[in-house]
XYZ file of N, CA and C in Angstrom:
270
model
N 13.326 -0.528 -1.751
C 13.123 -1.630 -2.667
C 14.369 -1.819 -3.502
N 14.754 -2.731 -3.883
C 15.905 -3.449 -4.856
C 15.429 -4.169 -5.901
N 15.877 -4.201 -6.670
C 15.721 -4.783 -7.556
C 16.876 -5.478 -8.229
N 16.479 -6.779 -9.115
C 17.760 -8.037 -9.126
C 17.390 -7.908 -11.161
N 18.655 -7.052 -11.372
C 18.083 -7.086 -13.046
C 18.749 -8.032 -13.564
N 19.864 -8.752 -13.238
C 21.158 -9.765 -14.320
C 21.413 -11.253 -13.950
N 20.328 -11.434 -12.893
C 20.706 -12.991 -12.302
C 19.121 -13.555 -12.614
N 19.120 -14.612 -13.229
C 17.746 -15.518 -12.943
C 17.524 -15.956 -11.775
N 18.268 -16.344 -10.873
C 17.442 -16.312 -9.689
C 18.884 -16.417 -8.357
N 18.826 -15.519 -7.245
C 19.599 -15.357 -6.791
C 19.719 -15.469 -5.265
N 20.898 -15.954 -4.647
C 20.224 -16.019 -3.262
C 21.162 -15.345 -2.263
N 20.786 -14.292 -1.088
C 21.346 -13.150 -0.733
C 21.657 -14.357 0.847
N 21.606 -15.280 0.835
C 22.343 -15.886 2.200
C 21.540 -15.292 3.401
N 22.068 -15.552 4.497
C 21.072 -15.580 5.395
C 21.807 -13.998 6.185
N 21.200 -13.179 6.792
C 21.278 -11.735 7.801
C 22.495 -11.595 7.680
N 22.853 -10.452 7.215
C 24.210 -10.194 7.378
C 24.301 -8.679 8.432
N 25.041 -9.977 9.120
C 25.608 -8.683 10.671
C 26.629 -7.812 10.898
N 27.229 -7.065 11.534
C 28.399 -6.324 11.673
C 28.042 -5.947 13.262
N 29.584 -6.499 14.264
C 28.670 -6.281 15.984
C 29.965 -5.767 16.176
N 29.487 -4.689 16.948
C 30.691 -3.471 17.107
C 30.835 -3.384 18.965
N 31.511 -3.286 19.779
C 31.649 -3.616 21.068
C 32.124 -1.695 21.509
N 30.688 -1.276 22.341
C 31.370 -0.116 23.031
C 32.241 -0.024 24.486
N 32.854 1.403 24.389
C 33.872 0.770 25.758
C 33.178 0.206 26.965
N 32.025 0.080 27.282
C 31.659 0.035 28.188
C 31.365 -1.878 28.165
N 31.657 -2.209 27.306
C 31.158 -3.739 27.031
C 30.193 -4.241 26.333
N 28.962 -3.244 25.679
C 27.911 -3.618 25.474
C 28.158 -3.893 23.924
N 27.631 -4.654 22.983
C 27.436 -4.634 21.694
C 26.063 -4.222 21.099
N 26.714 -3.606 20.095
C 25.170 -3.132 19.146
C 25.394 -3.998 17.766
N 24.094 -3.557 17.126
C 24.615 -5.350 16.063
C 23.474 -4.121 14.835
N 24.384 -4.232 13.998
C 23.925 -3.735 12.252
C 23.547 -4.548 11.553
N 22.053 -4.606 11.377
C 21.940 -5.936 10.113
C 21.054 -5.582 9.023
N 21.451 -6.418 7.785
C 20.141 -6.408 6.834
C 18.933 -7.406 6.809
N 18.233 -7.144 6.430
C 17.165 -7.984 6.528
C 15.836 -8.439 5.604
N 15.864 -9.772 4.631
C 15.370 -9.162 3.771
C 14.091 -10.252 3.447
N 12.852 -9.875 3.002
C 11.831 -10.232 2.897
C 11.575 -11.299 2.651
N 12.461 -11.933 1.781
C 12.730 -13.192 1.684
C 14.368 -13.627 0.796
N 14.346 -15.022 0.653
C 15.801 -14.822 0.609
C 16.220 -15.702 -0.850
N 14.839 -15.493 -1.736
C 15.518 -16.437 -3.433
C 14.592 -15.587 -4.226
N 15.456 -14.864 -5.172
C 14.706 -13.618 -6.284
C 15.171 -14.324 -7.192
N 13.927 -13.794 -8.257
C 14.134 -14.198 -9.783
C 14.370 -12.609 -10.842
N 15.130 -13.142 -11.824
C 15.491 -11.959 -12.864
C 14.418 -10.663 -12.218
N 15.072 -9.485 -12.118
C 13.980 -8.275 -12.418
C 12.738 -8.291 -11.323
N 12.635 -9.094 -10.317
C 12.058 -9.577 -9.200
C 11.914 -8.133 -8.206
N 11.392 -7.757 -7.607
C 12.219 -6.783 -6.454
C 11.451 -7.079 -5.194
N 12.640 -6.836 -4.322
C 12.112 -7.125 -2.887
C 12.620 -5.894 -1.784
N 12.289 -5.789 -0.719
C 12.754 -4.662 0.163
C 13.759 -5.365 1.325
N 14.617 -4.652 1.455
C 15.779 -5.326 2.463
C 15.728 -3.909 3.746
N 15.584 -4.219 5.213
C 15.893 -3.306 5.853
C 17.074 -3.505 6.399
N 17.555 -2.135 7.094
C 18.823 -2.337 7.441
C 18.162 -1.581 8.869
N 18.453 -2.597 10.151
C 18.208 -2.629 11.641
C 19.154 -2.565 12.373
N 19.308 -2.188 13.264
C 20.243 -1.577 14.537
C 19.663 -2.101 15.942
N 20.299 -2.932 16.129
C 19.996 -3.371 17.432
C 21.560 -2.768 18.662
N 21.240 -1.820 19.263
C 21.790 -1.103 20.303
C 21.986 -1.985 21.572
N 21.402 -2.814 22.036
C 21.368 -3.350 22.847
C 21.533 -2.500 24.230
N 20.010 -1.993 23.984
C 19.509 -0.793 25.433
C 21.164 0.640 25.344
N 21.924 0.305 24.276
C 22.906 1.528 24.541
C 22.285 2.491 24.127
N 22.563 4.006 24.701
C 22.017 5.102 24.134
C 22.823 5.850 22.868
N 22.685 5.797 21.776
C 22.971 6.380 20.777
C 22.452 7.491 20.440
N 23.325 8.482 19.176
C 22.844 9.660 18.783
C 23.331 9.804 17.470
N 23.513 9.350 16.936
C 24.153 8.720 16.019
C 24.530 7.142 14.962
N 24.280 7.098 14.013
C 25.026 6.023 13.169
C 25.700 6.386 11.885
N 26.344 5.308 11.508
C 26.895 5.447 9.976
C 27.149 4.223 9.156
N 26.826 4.352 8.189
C 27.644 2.874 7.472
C 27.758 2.730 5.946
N 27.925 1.993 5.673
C 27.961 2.038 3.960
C 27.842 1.067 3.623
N 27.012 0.685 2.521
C 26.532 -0.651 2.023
C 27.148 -0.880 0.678
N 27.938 -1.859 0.404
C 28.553 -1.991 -0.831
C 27.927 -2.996 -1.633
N 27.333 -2.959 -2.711
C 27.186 -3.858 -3.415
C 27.196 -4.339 -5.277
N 27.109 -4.843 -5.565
C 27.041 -4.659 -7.004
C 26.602 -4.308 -7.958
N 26.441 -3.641 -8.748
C 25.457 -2.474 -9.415
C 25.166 -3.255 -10.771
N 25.856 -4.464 -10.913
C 25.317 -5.170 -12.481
C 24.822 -6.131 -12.023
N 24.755 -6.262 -10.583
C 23.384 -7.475 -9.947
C 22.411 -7.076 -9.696
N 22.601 -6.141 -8.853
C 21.112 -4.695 -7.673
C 21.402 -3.834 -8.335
N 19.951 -3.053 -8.347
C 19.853 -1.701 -8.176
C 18.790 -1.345 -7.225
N 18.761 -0.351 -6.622
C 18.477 0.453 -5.481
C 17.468 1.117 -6.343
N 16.235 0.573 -5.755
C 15.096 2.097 -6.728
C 14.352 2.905 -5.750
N 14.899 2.748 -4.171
C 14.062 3.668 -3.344
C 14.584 3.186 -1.818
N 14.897 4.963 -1.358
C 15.396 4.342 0.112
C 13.883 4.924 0.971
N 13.886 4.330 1.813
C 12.544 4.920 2.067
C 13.144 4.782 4.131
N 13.316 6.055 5.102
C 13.463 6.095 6.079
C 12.634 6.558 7.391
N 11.095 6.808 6.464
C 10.298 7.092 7.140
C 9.719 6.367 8.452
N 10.287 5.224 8.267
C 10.355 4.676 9.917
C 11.194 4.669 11.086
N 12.194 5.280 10.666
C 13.732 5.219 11.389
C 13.534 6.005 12.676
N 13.808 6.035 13.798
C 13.897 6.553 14.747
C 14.854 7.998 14.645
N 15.903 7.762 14.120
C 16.837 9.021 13.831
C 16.384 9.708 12.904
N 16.799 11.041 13.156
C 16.186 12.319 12.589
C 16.703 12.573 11.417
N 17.663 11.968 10.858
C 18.495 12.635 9.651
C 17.996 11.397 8.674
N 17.879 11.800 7.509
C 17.457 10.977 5.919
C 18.896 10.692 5.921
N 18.510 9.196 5.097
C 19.742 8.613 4.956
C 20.089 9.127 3.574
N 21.540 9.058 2.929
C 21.932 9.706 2.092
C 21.731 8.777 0.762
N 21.215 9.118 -0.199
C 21.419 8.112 -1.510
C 22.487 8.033 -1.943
């Protein structure tokens, strides 16, 4: 969950992707994804962050999410659905 404490109402644009090409040709695609897409002051909504592999076999990911800390704050990562075995790091 996130939460929007400093903007009256804010709008996070539409999926933001990152598509990474392995040697073999295939792309896997990193995205966020979020419940809806216009918050008001202090509002909170949940954004996932999805991995589409595209049938590649992985064992592994990584990434880092940058964002602004006097717009969002982060009040809970929650990875209990994730296919990979490791908790993501706060």
């Amino acid at each position: 969950l996130i939460s929007q404490p400093s903007q009256p109402t804010a709008n996070i644009g539409p999926v933001i992707e990152e598509k990474k090409t392995a040697p073999n040709g295939l792309q896997a695609k990193l995205y966020l994804e979020a419940d809806k897409l216009e918050f008001s002051q202090g509002e909170e909504f949940t954004v996932k962050i999805l991995l589409d592999t595209n049938s590649y076999d992985i064992t592994a990911a990584s990434g880092f999410l940058a964002y602004d800390r006097d717009k969002l704050a982060v009040i809970k990562i929650d990875s209990q659905n994730s296919v990979l075995t490791m908790a993501a790091e706060e």
